[in-house]
Short mmCIF file of C-alpha atoms and ligand atoms in Angstrom, two decimals:
data_model
loop_
_atom_site.label_atom_id
_atom_site.label_comp_id
_atom_site.label_asym_id
_atom_site.label_seq_id
_atom_site.Cartn_x
_atom_site.Cartn_y
_atom_site.Cartn_z
CA UNK A 267 -131.09 -15.49 -232.91
CA UNK A 268 -130.64 -14.90 -236.29
CA UNK A 269 -133.81 -13.65 -238.58
CA UNK A 270 -135.27 -13.79 -241.85
CA UNK A 271 -138.49 -12.18 -243.07
CA UNK A 272 -139.74 -13.76 -246.21
CA UNK A 273 -142.65 -12.32 -248.31
CA UNK A 274 -144.68 -13.53 -251.44
CA UNK A 275 -146.26 -10.86 -253.51
CA UNK A 276 -149.68 -10.20 -252.36
CA UNK A 277 -151.66 -11.57 -255.00
CA UNK A 278 -154.15 -9.49 -256.89
CA UNK A 279 -157.65 -10.78 -256.60
CA UNK A 280 -158.54 -10.50 -260.14
CA UNK A 281 -157.85 -14.37 -260.75
CA UNK A 282 -158.23 -17.62 -258.53
CA UNK A 283 -154.95 -19.15 -257.24
CA UNK A 284 -153.05 -20.72 -260.06
CA UNK A 285 -149.53 -22.20 -260.92
CA UNK A 286 -147.46 -18.87 -260.82
CA UNK A 287 -148.85 -17.92 -257.53
CA UNK A 288 -148.45 -21.70 -256.36
CA UNK A 289 -144.79 -21.70 -257.35
CA UNK A 290 -143.97 -18.29 -255.42
CA UNK A 291 -145.65 -19.37 -252.41
CA UNK A 292 -144.29 -22.97 -252.44
CA UNK A 293 -140.68 -21.47 -252.88
CA UNK A 294 -141.51 -18.93 -249.73
CA UNK A 295 -142.70 -21.76 -247.69
CA UNK A 296 -139.66 -23.95 -248.43
CA UNK A 297 -137.25 -21.02 -247.33
CA UNK A 298 -139.13 -20.48 -244.45
CA UNK A 299 -139.25 -24.15 -243.51
CA UNK A 300 -135.56 -24.22 -244.36
CA UNK A 301 -134.40 -21.28 -242.38
CA UNK A 302 -136.59 -22.60 -239.22
CA UNK A 303 -134.77 -25.99 -239.62
CA UNK A 304 -131.28 -24.29 -239.26
CA UNK A 305 -132.11 -22.20 -236.21
CA UNK A 306 -133.62 -18.97 -237.59
CA UNK A 307 -136.57 -17.08 -236.23
CA UNK A 308 -138.25 -17.09 -239.82
CA UNK A 309 -141.49 -15.19 -240.48
CA UNK A 310 -143.47 -15.77 -243.56
CA UNK A 311 -146.05 -13.16 -244.94
CA UNK A 312 -148.68 -13.45 -247.67
CA UNK A 313 -151.78 -12.05 -248.48
CA UNK A 314 -154.04 -10.48 -251.13
CA UNK A 315 -153.81 -7.15 -253.00
CA UNK A 316 -157.49 -5.93 -253.32
CA UNK A 317 -157.91 -2.24 -254.49
CA UNK A 318 -157.83 -0.70 -258.15
CA UNK A 319 -159.82 -0.33 -261.46
CA UNK A 320 -159.45 -3.98 -262.44
CA UNK A 321 -160.90 -5.25 -259.00
CA UNK A 322 -163.87 -2.56 -259.42
CA UNK A 323 -164.55 -3.87 -262.81
CA UNK A 324 -164.02 -7.66 -261.91
CA UNK A 325 -166.63 -6.88 -259.07
CA UNK A 326 -169.28 -5.17 -261.20
CA UNK A 327 -169.04 -7.74 -263.73
CA UNK A 328 -169.73 -10.36 -261.24
CA UNK A 329 -172.62 -8.12 -259.74
CA UNK A 330 -171.03 -7.72 -256.39
CA UNK A 331 -169.67 -4.64 -254.77
CA UNK A 332 -166.08 -4.74 -254.65
CA UNK A 333 -165.37 -5.40 -251.19
CA UNK A 334 -167.93 -8.38 -251.19
CA UNK A 335 -166.21 -9.55 -254.45
CA UNK A 336 -162.48 -9.40 -252.58
CA UNK A 337 -163.72 -11.09 -249.81
CA UNK A 338 -164.72 -14.02 -251.83
CA UNK A 339 -161.36 -14.42 -253.75
CA UNK A 340 -159.13 -13.34 -250.81
CA UNK A 341 -160.80 -16.42 -248.83
CA UNK A 342 -160.02 -18.50 -251.97
CA UNK A 343 -156.32 -17.64 -251.41
CA UNK A 344 -156.19 -18.01 -247.99
CA UNK A 345 -158.29 -21.51 -247.69
CA UNK A 346 -155.94 -22.72 -250.84
CA UNK A 347 -152.72 -22.07 -249.12
CA UNK A 348 -154.14 -23.75 -245.91
CA UNK A 349 -155.24 -26.70 -247.77
CA UNK A 350 -151.49 -26.86 -249.57
CA UNK A 351 -150.06 -26.77 -245.93
CA UNK A 352 -148.41 -23.40 -246.58
CA UNK A 353 -147.05 -22.43 -243.14
CA UNK A 354 -147.44 -18.60 -243.36
CA UNK A 355 -147.37 -16.71 -240.11
CA UNK A 356 -149.77 -13.80 -241.37
CA UNK A 357 -152.16 -13.24 -244.08
CA UNK A 358 -152.69 -9.66 -244.90
CA UNK A 359 -155.29 -8.08 -247.07
CA UNK A 360 -154.97 -4.32 -248.38
CA UNK A 361 -158.67 -3.75 -247.34
CA UNK A 362 -157.50 -4.40 -243.72
CA UNK A 363 -158.19 -1.38 -241.45
CA UNK A 364 -154.63 -1.38 -240.06
CA UNK A 365 -153.04 -1.45 -243.50
CA UNK A 366 -155.21 1.47 -244.72
CA UNK A 367 -154.17 3.70 -241.69
CA UNK A 368 -150.62 2.71 -242.23
CA UNK A 369 -150.61 3.75 -246.11
CA UNK A 370 -152.07 7.13 -245.14
CA UNK A 371 -149.63 7.88 -242.26
CA UNK A 372 -146.67 7.21 -245.19
CA UNK A 373 -148.50 9.39 -247.48
CA UNK A 374 -148.85 12.19 -245.00
CA UNK A 375 -145.27 11.76 -243.75
CA UNK A 376 -144.11 11.87 -247.43
CA UNK A 377 -146.43 14.77 -248.45
CA UNK A 378 -145.53 16.93 -245.55
CA UNK A 379 -141.76 16.40 -246.52
CA UNK A 380 -142.64 17.88 -249.93
CA UNK A 381 -142.07 14.62 -251.68
CA UNK A 382 -145.38 14.73 -253.04
CA UNK A 383 -146.80 17.44 -255.44
CA UNK A 384 -150.11 18.04 -257.28
CA UNK A 385 -150.08 18.55 -261.25
CA UNK A 386 -151.55 17.87 -264.47
CA UNK A 387 -150.94 14.95 -266.56
CA UNK A 388 -152.25 13.75 -269.92
CA UNK A 389 -151.54 10.55 -271.49
CA UNK A 390 -152.55 7.10 -272.75
CA UNK A 391 -153.98 4.85 -270.14
CA UNK A 392 -154.64 1.27 -270.25
CA UNK A 393 -157.08 -0.01 -267.71
CA UNK A 394 -155.88 -3.58 -267.89
CA UNK A 395 -152.62 -2.46 -266.73
CA UNK A 396 -153.71 0.38 -264.37
CA UNK A 397 -151.21 2.64 -265.68
CA UNK A 398 -150.11 5.37 -268.33
CA UNK A 399 -148.00 4.46 -271.40
CA UNK A 400 -145.74 6.94 -273.46
CA UNK A 401 -146.24 6.93 -277.06
CA UNK A 402 -142.61 4.93 -277.23
CA UNK A 403 -143.97 2.14 -275.06
CA UNK A 404 -147.14 1.40 -277.24
CA UNK A 405 -146.88 -1.23 -280.12
CA UNK A 406 -149.06 -0.08 -283.07
CA UNK A 407 -150.82 2.38 -280.74
CA UNK A 408 -151.65 -0.58 -278.49
CA UNK A 409 -150.90 -1.70 -275.02
CA UNK A 410 -148.33 -4.49 -275.48
CA UNK A 411 -149.84 -6.63 -272.80
CA UNK A 412 -153.75 -6.28 -273.74
CA UNK A 413 -153.41 -5.55 -277.43
CA UNK A 414 -155.99 -2.61 -276.98
CA UNK A 415 -155.68 0.91 -277.74
CA UNK A 416 -155.45 2.91 -274.54
CA UNK A 417 -157.79 5.64 -273.59
CA UNK A 418 -156.27 9.36 -273.55
CA UNK A 419 -156.77 10.67 -270.30
CA UNK A 420 -155.95 14.04 -268.94
CA UNK A 421 -156.34 14.93 -265.50
CA UNK A 422 -155.18 16.60 -262.35
CA UNK A 423 -153.33 14.01 -259.89
CA UNK A 424 -150.61 13.96 -257.28
CA UNK A 425 -147.01 12.77 -257.86
CA UNK A 426 -144.12 11.18 -255.89
CA UNK A 427 -140.82 12.78 -256.56
CA UNK A 428 -139.34 9.38 -257.71
CA UNK A 429 -137.26 10.86 -260.10
CA UNK A 430 -135.17 12.58 -257.39
CA UNK A 431 -134.21 9.20 -255.80
CA UNK A 432 -132.57 7.91 -259.31
CA UNK A 433 -129.15 8.33 -258.36
CA UNK A 434 -129.53 7.07 -254.87
CA UNK A 435 -131.12 4.01 -256.20
CA UNK A 436 -128.27 3.45 -258.72
CA UNK A 437 -125.85 3.80 -255.97
CA UNK A 438 -127.72 1.21 -253.80
CA UNK A 439 -127.79 -1.32 -256.46
CA UNK A 440 -124.07 -0.81 -256.98
CA UNK A 441 -123.11 -1.00 -253.49
CA UNK A 442 -125.13 -3.82 -252.82
CA UNK A 443 -124.92 -6.29 -255.91
CA UNK A 444 -127.04 -8.81 -254.15
CA UNK A 445 -129.92 -6.44 -253.31
CA UNK A 446 -131.71 -7.96 -256.45
CA UNK A 447 -131.12 -11.73 -257.64
CA UNK A 448 -130.36 -13.13 -259.74
CA UNK A 449 -127.93 -10.67 -261.45
CA UNK A 450 -129.89 -10.45 -264.82
CA UNK A 451 -132.65 -8.88 -262.87
CA UNK A 452 -130.54 -6.43 -261.19
CA UNK A 453 -128.91 -5.49 -264.63
CA UNK A 454 -132.46 -5.16 -266.16
CA UNK A 455 -133.56 -2.63 -263.29
CA UNK A 456 -129.97 -0.87 -263.91
CA UNK A 457 -130.49 -0.78 -267.52
CA UNK A 458 -134.05 0.97 -267.02
CA UNK A 459 -132.18 3.63 -264.83
CA UNK A 460 -130.04 4.80 -267.64
CA UNK A 461 -133.21 6.71 -268.82
CA UNK A 462 -134.11 9.68 -266.68
CA UNK A 463 -136.62 8.18 -264.18
CA UNK A 464 -140.12 10.06 -263.96
CA UNK A 465 -142.19 11.03 -261.05
CA UNK A 466 -144.77 8.42 -260.26
CA UNK A 467 -148.52 9.29 -260.41
CA UNK A 468 -149.88 8.18 -256.97
CA UNK A 469 -153.48 9.13 -257.08
CA UNK A 470 -156.62 8.39 -259.11
CA UNK A 471 -159.62 10.83 -259.07
CA UNK A 472 -162.67 9.61 -257.33
CA UNK A 473 -164.75 10.73 -260.47
CA UNK A 474 -162.91 7.70 -262.18
CA UNK A 475 -162.43 5.34 -259.42
CA UNK A 476 -163.67 5.17 -255.55
CA UNK A 477 -162.28 1.59 -254.65
CA UNK A 478 -158.75 2.67 -253.08
CA UNK A 479 -157.33 4.28 -250.05
CA UNK A 480 -158.10 7.85 -249.66
CA UNK A 481 -155.37 10.22 -249.94
CA UNK A 482 -155.17 11.63 -246.17
CA UNK A 483 -154.44 15.29 -247.59
CA UNK A 484 -157.39 15.38 -250.33
CA UNK A 485 -160.32 13.13 -250.14
CA UNK A 486 -161.10 13.60 -254.08
CA UNK A 487 -158.40 11.13 -254.76
CA UNK A 488 -157.66 7.49 -253.90
CA UNK A 489 -154.07 6.02 -253.86
CA UNK A 490 -152.59 4.53 -256.94
CA UNK A 491 -152.80 0.64 -256.28
CA UNK A 492 -149.15 -0.14 -256.20
CA UNK A 493 -148.47 2.74 -253.77
CA UNK A 494 -150.95 0.99 -251.59
CA UNK A 495 -150.17 -2.54 -251.93
CA UNK A 496 -146.11 -2.47 -251.57
CA UNK A 497 -146.42 -0.81 -248.33
CA UNK A 498 -148.20 -4.18 -247.07
CA UNK A 499 -144.52 -5.64 -246.47
CA UNK A 500 -144.15 -3.07 -243.68
CA UNK A 501 -147.85 -2.43 -242.18
CA UNK A 502 -147.94 -6.32 -241.62
CA UNK A 503 -144.81 -5.94 -239.38
CA UNK A 504 -146.12 -2.79 -237.86
CA UNK A 505 -149.39 -4.59 -237.09
CA UNK A 506 -147.41 -7.23 -235.42
CA UNK A 507 -146.21 -4.84 -232.90
CA UNK A 508 -143.15 -4.84 -230.75
CA UNK A 509 -139.75 -4.82 -232.36
CA UNK A 510 -141.13 -6.33 -235.55
CA UNK A 511 -140.29 -3.47 -238.03
CA UNK A 512 -136.81 -2.77 -236.13
CA UNK A 513 -135.72 -6.66 -236.17
CA UNK A 514 -137.45 -8.10 -239.10
CA UNK A 515 -138.01 -5.24 -241.83
CA UNK A 516 -134.05 -5.03 -242.48
CA UNK A 517 -134.12 -9.09 -243.22
CA UNK A 518 -136.71 -8.65 -245.61
CA UNK A 519 -136.58 -11.29 -248.49
CA UNK A 520 -139.12 -10.74 -251.42
CA UNK A 521 -139.92 -13.36 -253.70
CA UNK A 522 -141.66 -12.02 -257.00
CA UNK A 523 -142.23 -13.23 -260.45
CA UNK A 524 -140.33 -11.25 -263.18
CA UNK A 525 -143.60 -9.42 -264.35
CA UNK A 526 -143.70 -7.36 -261.04
CA UNK A 527 -139.73 -6.32 -261.22
CA UNK A 528 -140.25 -2.65 -261.77
CA UNK A 529 -142.59 -1.87 -258.86
CA UNK A 530 -140.49 -3.95 -256.71
CA UNK A 531 -137.05 -2.98 -258.10
CA UNK A 532 -137.81 0.99 -258.68
CA UNK A 533 -140.95 2.03 -257.22
CA UNK A 534 -140.59 0.17 -253.80
CA UNK A 535 -137.05 1.17 -252.88
CA UNK A 536 -137.69 4.82 -253.90
CA UNK A 537 -140.69 4.81 -251.55
CA UNK A 538 -138.64 3.48 -248.79
CA UNK A 539 -136.22 5.94 -249.00
CA UNK A 540 -138.67 8.84 -249.27
CA UNK A 541 -140.29 7.05 -245.97
CA UNK A 542 -136.87 6.94 -243.99
CA UNK A 543 -137.04 3.33 -244.25
CA UNK A 544 -133.92 0.66 -245.03
CA UNK A 545 -134.28 -0.86 -248.24
CA UNK A 546 -134.99 -4.57 -248.18
CA UNK A 547 -132.33 -7.23 -247.81
CA UNK A 548 -133.13 -9.17 -250.99
CA UNK A 549 -135.52 -9.16 -253.85
CA UNK A 550 -135.35 -12.45 -255.61
CA UNK A 551 -136.91 -12.62 -259.00
CA UNK A 552 -138.20 -16.02 -260.78
CA UNK A 553 -139.20 -16.64 -264.36
CA UNK A 554 -142.39 -17.73 -265.70
CA UNK A 555 -143.73 -21.29 -266.14
CA UNK A 556 -144.63 -21.81 -269.78
CA UNK A 557 -147.25 -24.34 -270.76
CA UNK A 558 -146.81 -27.10 -273.60
CA UNK A 559 -150.01 -25.58 -274.84
CA UNK A 560 -148.93 -21.99 -275.25
CA UNK A 561 -149.56 -19.32 -272.53
CA UNK A 562 -151.93 -20.44 -269.36
CA UNK A 563 -155.40 -18.95 -269.89
CA UNK A 564 -158.70 -19.56 -268.82
CA UNK A 565 -159.98 -19.78 -272.23
CA UNK A 566 -157.40 -22.24 -273.26
CA UNK A 567 -158.74 -24.32 -270.42
CA UNK A 568 -155.22 -25.28 -269.30
CA UNK A 569 -155.11 -23.37 -265.86
CA UNK A 570 -153.20 -25.31 -263.29
CA UNK A 571 -155.07 -25.30 -259.89
CA UNK A 572 -153.02 -25.85 -257.00
CA UNK A 573 -155.85 -28.02 -255.38
CA UNK A 574 -156.51 -30.06 -258.33
CA UNK A 575 -152.69 -30.99 -258.52
CA UNK A 576 -152.92 -31.90 -254.77
CA UNK A 577 -155.75 -34.43 -255.09
CA UNK A 578 -154.32 -35.94 -258.28
CA UNK A 579 -150.76 -36.22 -257.33
CA UNK A 580 -150.15 -35.26 -253.64
CA UNK A 581 -148.98 -31.78 -252.44
CA UNK A 582 -145.48 -33.11 -251.84
CA UNK A 583 -145.03 -34.67 -255.14
CA UNK A 584 -146.34 -31.45 -256.92
CA UNK A 585 -143.92 -29.26 -254.65
CA UNK A 586 -141.01 -31.67 -255.59
CA UNK A 587 -141.85 -31.15 -259.14
CA UNK A 588 -142.17 -27.22 -259.01
CA UNK A 589 -138.63 -27.00 -256.88
CA UNK A 590 -136.99 -29.68 -258.96
CA UNK A 591 -138.01 -28.63 -262.57
CA UNK A 592 -137.39 -24.79 -262.40
CA UNK A 593 -134.03 -23.10 -262.07
CA UNK A 594 -135.02 -20.07 -259.99
CA UNK A 595 -134.63 -17.17 -261.94
CA UNK A 596 -135.23 -18.83 -265.28
CA UNK A 597 -138.24 -19.62 -267.00
CA UNK A 598 -139.34 -23.53 -267.05
CA UNK A 599 -142.15 -25.42 -268.92
CA UNK A 600 -144.92 -27.26 -267.16
CA UNK A 601 -146.49 -30.33 -268.50
CA UNK A 602 -148.34 -33.19 -266.89
CA UNK A 603 -146.13 -35.54 -268.96
CA UNK A 604 -142.99 -33.88 -267.18
CA UNK A 605 -144.55 -34.05 -263.79
CA UNK A 606 -145.45 -37.81 -264.25
CA UNK A 607 -141.83 -38.52 -265.38
CA UNK A 608 -140.28 -36.99 -262.24
CA UNK A 609 -142.94 -38.49 -259.80
CA UNK A 610 -142.38 -41.97 -261.28
CA UNK A 611 -138.36 -41.57 -261.82
CA UNK A 612 -137.30 -39.70 -258.89
CA UNK A 613 -140.03 -40.45 -256.30
CA UNK A 614 -141.72 -43.83 -256.73
CA UNK A 615 -138.64 -45.57 -258.26
CA UNK A 616 -135.88 -43.87 -256.31
CA UNK A 617 -136.94 -42.33 -252.85
CA UNK A 618 -139.77 -44.53 -252.51
CA UNK A 619 -138.15 -47.65 -253.64
CA UNK A 620 -135.05 -47.37 -251.54
CA UNK A 621 -137.09 -46.64 -248.22
CA UNK A 622 -139.17 -49.42 -248.67
CA UNK A 623 -136.32 -51.81 -249.50
CA UNK A 624 -134.49 -50.73 -246.30
CA UNK A 625 -137.56 -51.04 -244.27
CA UNK A 626 -138.61 -54.25 -245.66
CA UNK A 627 -135.24 -55.90 -244.85
CA UNK A 628 -135.18 -54.67 -241.40
CA UNK A 629 -138.49 -56.15 -240.86
CA UNK A 630 -137.95 -59.43 -242.52
CA UNK A 631 -134.39 -60.08 -241.11
CA UNK A 632 -134.63 -58.52 -237.64
CA UNK A 633 -138.30 -57.91 -237.04
CA UNK A 634 -137.87 -54.36 -237.26
CA UNK A 635 -135.47 -54.04 -234.40
CA UNK A 636 -132.54 -51.88 -235.47
CA UNK A 637 -129.12 -53.85 -234.80
CA UNK A 638 -125.83 -52.52 -232.95
CA UNK A 639 -123.02 -51.05 -235.12
CA UNK A 640 -119.40 -52.28 -234.24
CA UNK A 641 -116.98 -49.73 -233.05
CA UNK A 642 -114.93 -50.08 -236.32
CA UNK A 643 -117.08 -49.02 -239.37
CA UNK A 644 -116.08 -50.51 -242.86
CA UNK A 645 -114.93 -48.20 -245.40
CA UNK A 646 -118.16 -48.52 -247.45
CA UNK A 647 -120.26 -47.45 -244.41
CA UNK A 648 -117.83 -44.36 -243.56
CA UNK A 649 -118.35 -43.55 -247.22
CA UNK A 650 -122.02 -43.71 -247.32
CA UNK A 651 -122.27 -41.44 -244.34
CA UNK A 652 -119.66 -39.10 -245.76
CA UNK A 653 -121.68 -38.69 -248.92
CA UNK A 654 -124.93 -37.76 -246.96
CA UNK A 655 -122.91 -35.33 -245.09
CA UNK A 656 -121.47 -33.80 -248.18
CA UNK A 657 -124.88 -33.37 -249.70
CA UNK A 658 -126.23 -31.62 -246.87
CA UNK A 659 -123.53 -29.32 -246.86
CA UNK A 660 -123.93 -28.70 -250.81
CA UNK A 661 -127.66 -28.35 -250.05
CA UNK A 662 -126.64 -25.47 -247.57
CA UNK A 663 -125.02 -23.38 -250.16
CA UNK A 664 -127.30 -24.12 -252.63
CA UNK A 665 -130.34 -22.67 -250.65
CA UNK A 666 -128.20 -19.58 -249.91
CA UNK A 667 -128.45 -19.23 -253.68
CA UNK A 668 -132.14 -20.30 -254.01
CA UNK A 669 -131.00 -22.97 -256.28
CA UNK A 670 -133.61 -25.15 -255.16
CA UNK A 671 -133.12 -27.62 -258.06
CA UNK A 672 -129.48 -28.16 -257.37
CA UNK A 673 -130.14 -28.64 -253.56
CA UNK A 674 -132.51 -31.62 -254.53
CA UNK A 675 -129.71 -33.05 -257.18
CA UNK A 676 -127.52 -32.94 -254.32
CA UNK A 677 -129.79 -35.09 -252.01
CA UNK A 678 -130.63 -37.42 -255.04
CA UNK A 679 -127.12 -38.00 -255.79
CA UNK A 680 -126.52 -39.22 -252.29
CA UNK A 681 -129.65 -41.21 -252.67
CA UNK A 682 -128.17 -42.94 -255.93
CA UNK A 683 -125.25 -43.64 -253.88
CA UNK A 684 -127.51 -45.53 -251.38
CA UNK A 685 -128.93 -47.56 -253.85
CA UNK A 686 -125.53 -48.70 -255.28
CA UNK A 687 -124.51 -49.39 -251.44
CA UNK A 688 -127.58 -51.95 -251.14
CA UNK A 689 -126.54 -53.46 -254.49
CA UNK A 690 -122.76 -53.76 -253.73
CA UNK A 691 -123.07 -54.64 -250.07
CA UNK A 692 -125.90 -57.16 -250.86
CA UNK A 693 -127.58 -57.88 -247.54
CA UNK A 694 -130.14 -59.98 -249.05
CA UNK A 695 -127.30 -62.50 -250.25
CA UNK A 696 -125.14 -62.13 -247.15
CA UNK A 697 -128.26 -62.82 -244.85
CA UNK A 698 -128.42 -66.62 -246.27
CA UNK A 699 -125.11 -66.67 -244.42
CA UNK A 700 -125.61 -67.45 -240.63
CA UNK A 701 -122.30 -66.01 -239.85
CA UNK A 702 -122.76 -62.66 -241.50
CA UNK A 703 -125.86 -61.73 -240.10
CA UNK A 704 -124.36 -59.22 -237.54
CA UNK A 705 -122.90 -57.59 -240.51
CA UNK A 706 -126.37 -57.44 -242.35
CA UNK A 707 -127.45 -55.60 -239.14
CA UNK A 708 -124.85 -53.13 -239.70
CA UNK A 709 -125.76 -52.47 -243.18
CA UNK A 710 -129.32 -51.95 -242.48
CA UNK A 711 -128.42 -49.78 -239.54
CA UNK A 712 -126.56 -47.53 -242.15
CA UNK A 713 -129.43 -47.75 -244.26
CA UNK A 714 -132.00 -46.66 -241.93
CA UNK A 715 -129.40 -43.84 -240.92
CA UNK A 716 -129.75 -42.56 -244.58
CA UNK A 717 -133.65 -42.53 -244.30
CA UNK A 718 -133.06 -40.46 -241.06
CA UNK A 719 -131.01 -38.10 -242.79
CA UNK A 720 -133.60 -38.16 -245.71
CA UNK A 721 -136.44 -37.32 -243.37
CA UNK A 722 -134.22 -34.29 -242.06
CA UNK A 723 -133.11 -32.94 -245.25
CA UNK A 724 -136.15 -33.15 -247.16
CA UNK A 725 -138.48 -31.61 -244.49
CA UNK A 726 -138.46 -28.14 -246.28
CA UNK A 727 -139.19 -29.21 -249.66
CA UNK A 728 -141.55 -32.31 -248.84
CA UNK A 729 -142.82 -31.70 -245.30
CA UNK A 730 -145.56 -34.47 -245.17
CA UNK A 731 -143.14 -37.10 -246.76
CA UNK A 732 -140.56 -35.87 -243.90
CA UNK A 733 -143.15 -36.65 -241.16
CA UNK A 734 -144.04 -39.94 -242.69
CA UNK A 735 -140.21 -41.06 -243.03
CA UNK A 736 -139.83 -40.22 -239.25
CA UNK A 737 -143.05 -42.04 -238.39
CA UNK A 738 -141.93 -45.27 -240.45
CA UNK A 739 -138.73 -44.87 -238.42
CA UNK A 740 -140.65 -44.55 -235.06
CA UNK A 741 -138.98 -41.32 -234.03
CA UNK A 742 -139.96 -38.09 -232.55
CA UNK A 743 -138.88 -34.91 -233.87
CA UNK A 744 -136.02 -34.73 -231.59
CA UNK A 745 -134.40 -37.97 -233.05
CA UNK A 746 -133.67 -36.40 -236.38
CA UNK A 747 -130.62 -34.40 -235.68
CA UNK A 748 -128.22 -36.95 -233.74
CA UNK A 749 -125.26 -37.51 -235.45
CA UNK A 750 -125.01 -40.61 -238.01
CA UNK A 751 -124.88 -43.92 -236.08
CA UNK A 752 -126.31 -42.21 -232.89
CA UNK A 753 -130.01 -41.80 -233.97
CA UNK A 754 -131.28 -45.31 -232.73
CA UNK A 755 -131.32 -46.44 -229.29
CA UNK A 756 -130.39 -49.78 -228.60
CA UNK A 757 -133.27 -52.22 -229.29
CA UNK A 758 -135.46 -49.53 -231.20
CA UNK A 759 -137.97 -50.99 -233.45
CA UNK A 760 -139.18 -49.35 -236.47
CA UNK A 761 -142.30 -49.88 -238.57
CA UNK A 762 -142.97 -51.96 -241.73
CA UNK A 763 -142.51 -50.22 -244.86
CA UNK A 764 -145.57 -48.82 -246.74
CA UNK A 765 -145.79 -47.31 -250.39
CA UNK A 766 -144.98 -43.48 -250.33
CA UNK A 767 -145.19 -42.71 -253.75
CA UNK A 768 -147.34 -44.92 -256.11
CA UNK A 769 -146.34 -45.30 -259.67
CA UNK A 770 -148.48 -43.11 -262.00
CA UNK A 771 -149.62 -45.00 -265.15
CA UNK A 772 -149.36 -42.79 -268.39
CA UNK A 773 -153.31 -42.31 -268.19
CA UNK A 774 -152.78 -40.60 -265.01
CA UNK A 775 -154.11 -43.40 -262.61
CA UNK A 776 -152.36 -44.62 -259.69
ZN1 ZN R 88 -152.54 -3.15 -270.77
#
């Protein structure tokens, strides 16, 4: 059986779940459902990253100890993904005991191999970024991300010989052009590697920070948060046991936003090389959601919370918007206006209307009982079937490239054709002629086949809608994969239509 291992980043517990987290997680969930639907053993990992200065500081600001604070925010992520129907297989926390043990075992192994050394380092340290900056990287003496002058710190620390792996990483990126996708992010990593790659400081003295995993070879230090967090992708598999690492790790598909390209594109592969593990299969990098009103922030009050979106618009409509609006890899703009426009145009007027028309006619003309097809199909019937088959074929190739918006476009172009088919064949007119009743039965049968196909192909994107369609057709799980024309047994009776996607008025009310 073919396998795929899909991961979201471990979300840092310094913020509650927002649009950026939700997008990555919805993409991961869609991929998992898609690969399951084509017969893969697909495993989806998500979780939370909980160590480091920022968490220690946030906990202190909330009057909590770091673990109690991390528990609270981690639970919020987990319960949010549960409420959103995300089908993750494992939720890892970097404070889990098995993860700590794994990180320490890797550190010890790399240390014993001479890949970690003790040295002195002085530099400009930004607490917000949890990293040192070179003078060149500062803008007017300030951290470009935090607009704050960093502190100068000089201390003894442990370093991972990352620079040693520079050429091996360049070679790997050249030998496997699809290692980092889309191409622009691979180019970005290669451009970065044109400069000498420095060694990575992987420790923090406990005099400054206690909230981290202790170095196994020196208890005066804890592990740098990235060196700890990245290892989750493997520690979760080790925890799962059996052959998980052997069979799933080489099939790892990481999903990240572009702000964490450097740790995933440079630190992580060199760490894997040092640990003697194969590289991941792919690193898939997506862009940012920009807000109409500028950058999303708590102070601007424009934070998009997934559960609010779910309550107001429905999770499937929200998922559809996210997957349809953003071209994976590029930035996209989020606005409620655009969301409402898509829900009304694509879901209410197009998909919802098509399904309710087909089901209403079936109900009205045949009391819901599916009529037989003749042996020879009319050319427009064959064409309808072929257009859906072509759309499903197109969808497959788009999914391999993570072009979700194109995959959905393919489905909607078939849907447009199906709407035209209703207009052109006009079953509502033919039914007035008693001699044409058998033909109307055939037309509706083909329309129901289109609905059945939609239920199958939309399942990874809009899982609740797919189930609703299947229920309207009164079919079980197993009724979805039969070829066109063989999906309904003789005398099969479907259910009356219902409104799948109510139109949303511009004031936001349904
Ligand atoms: Zn900073």
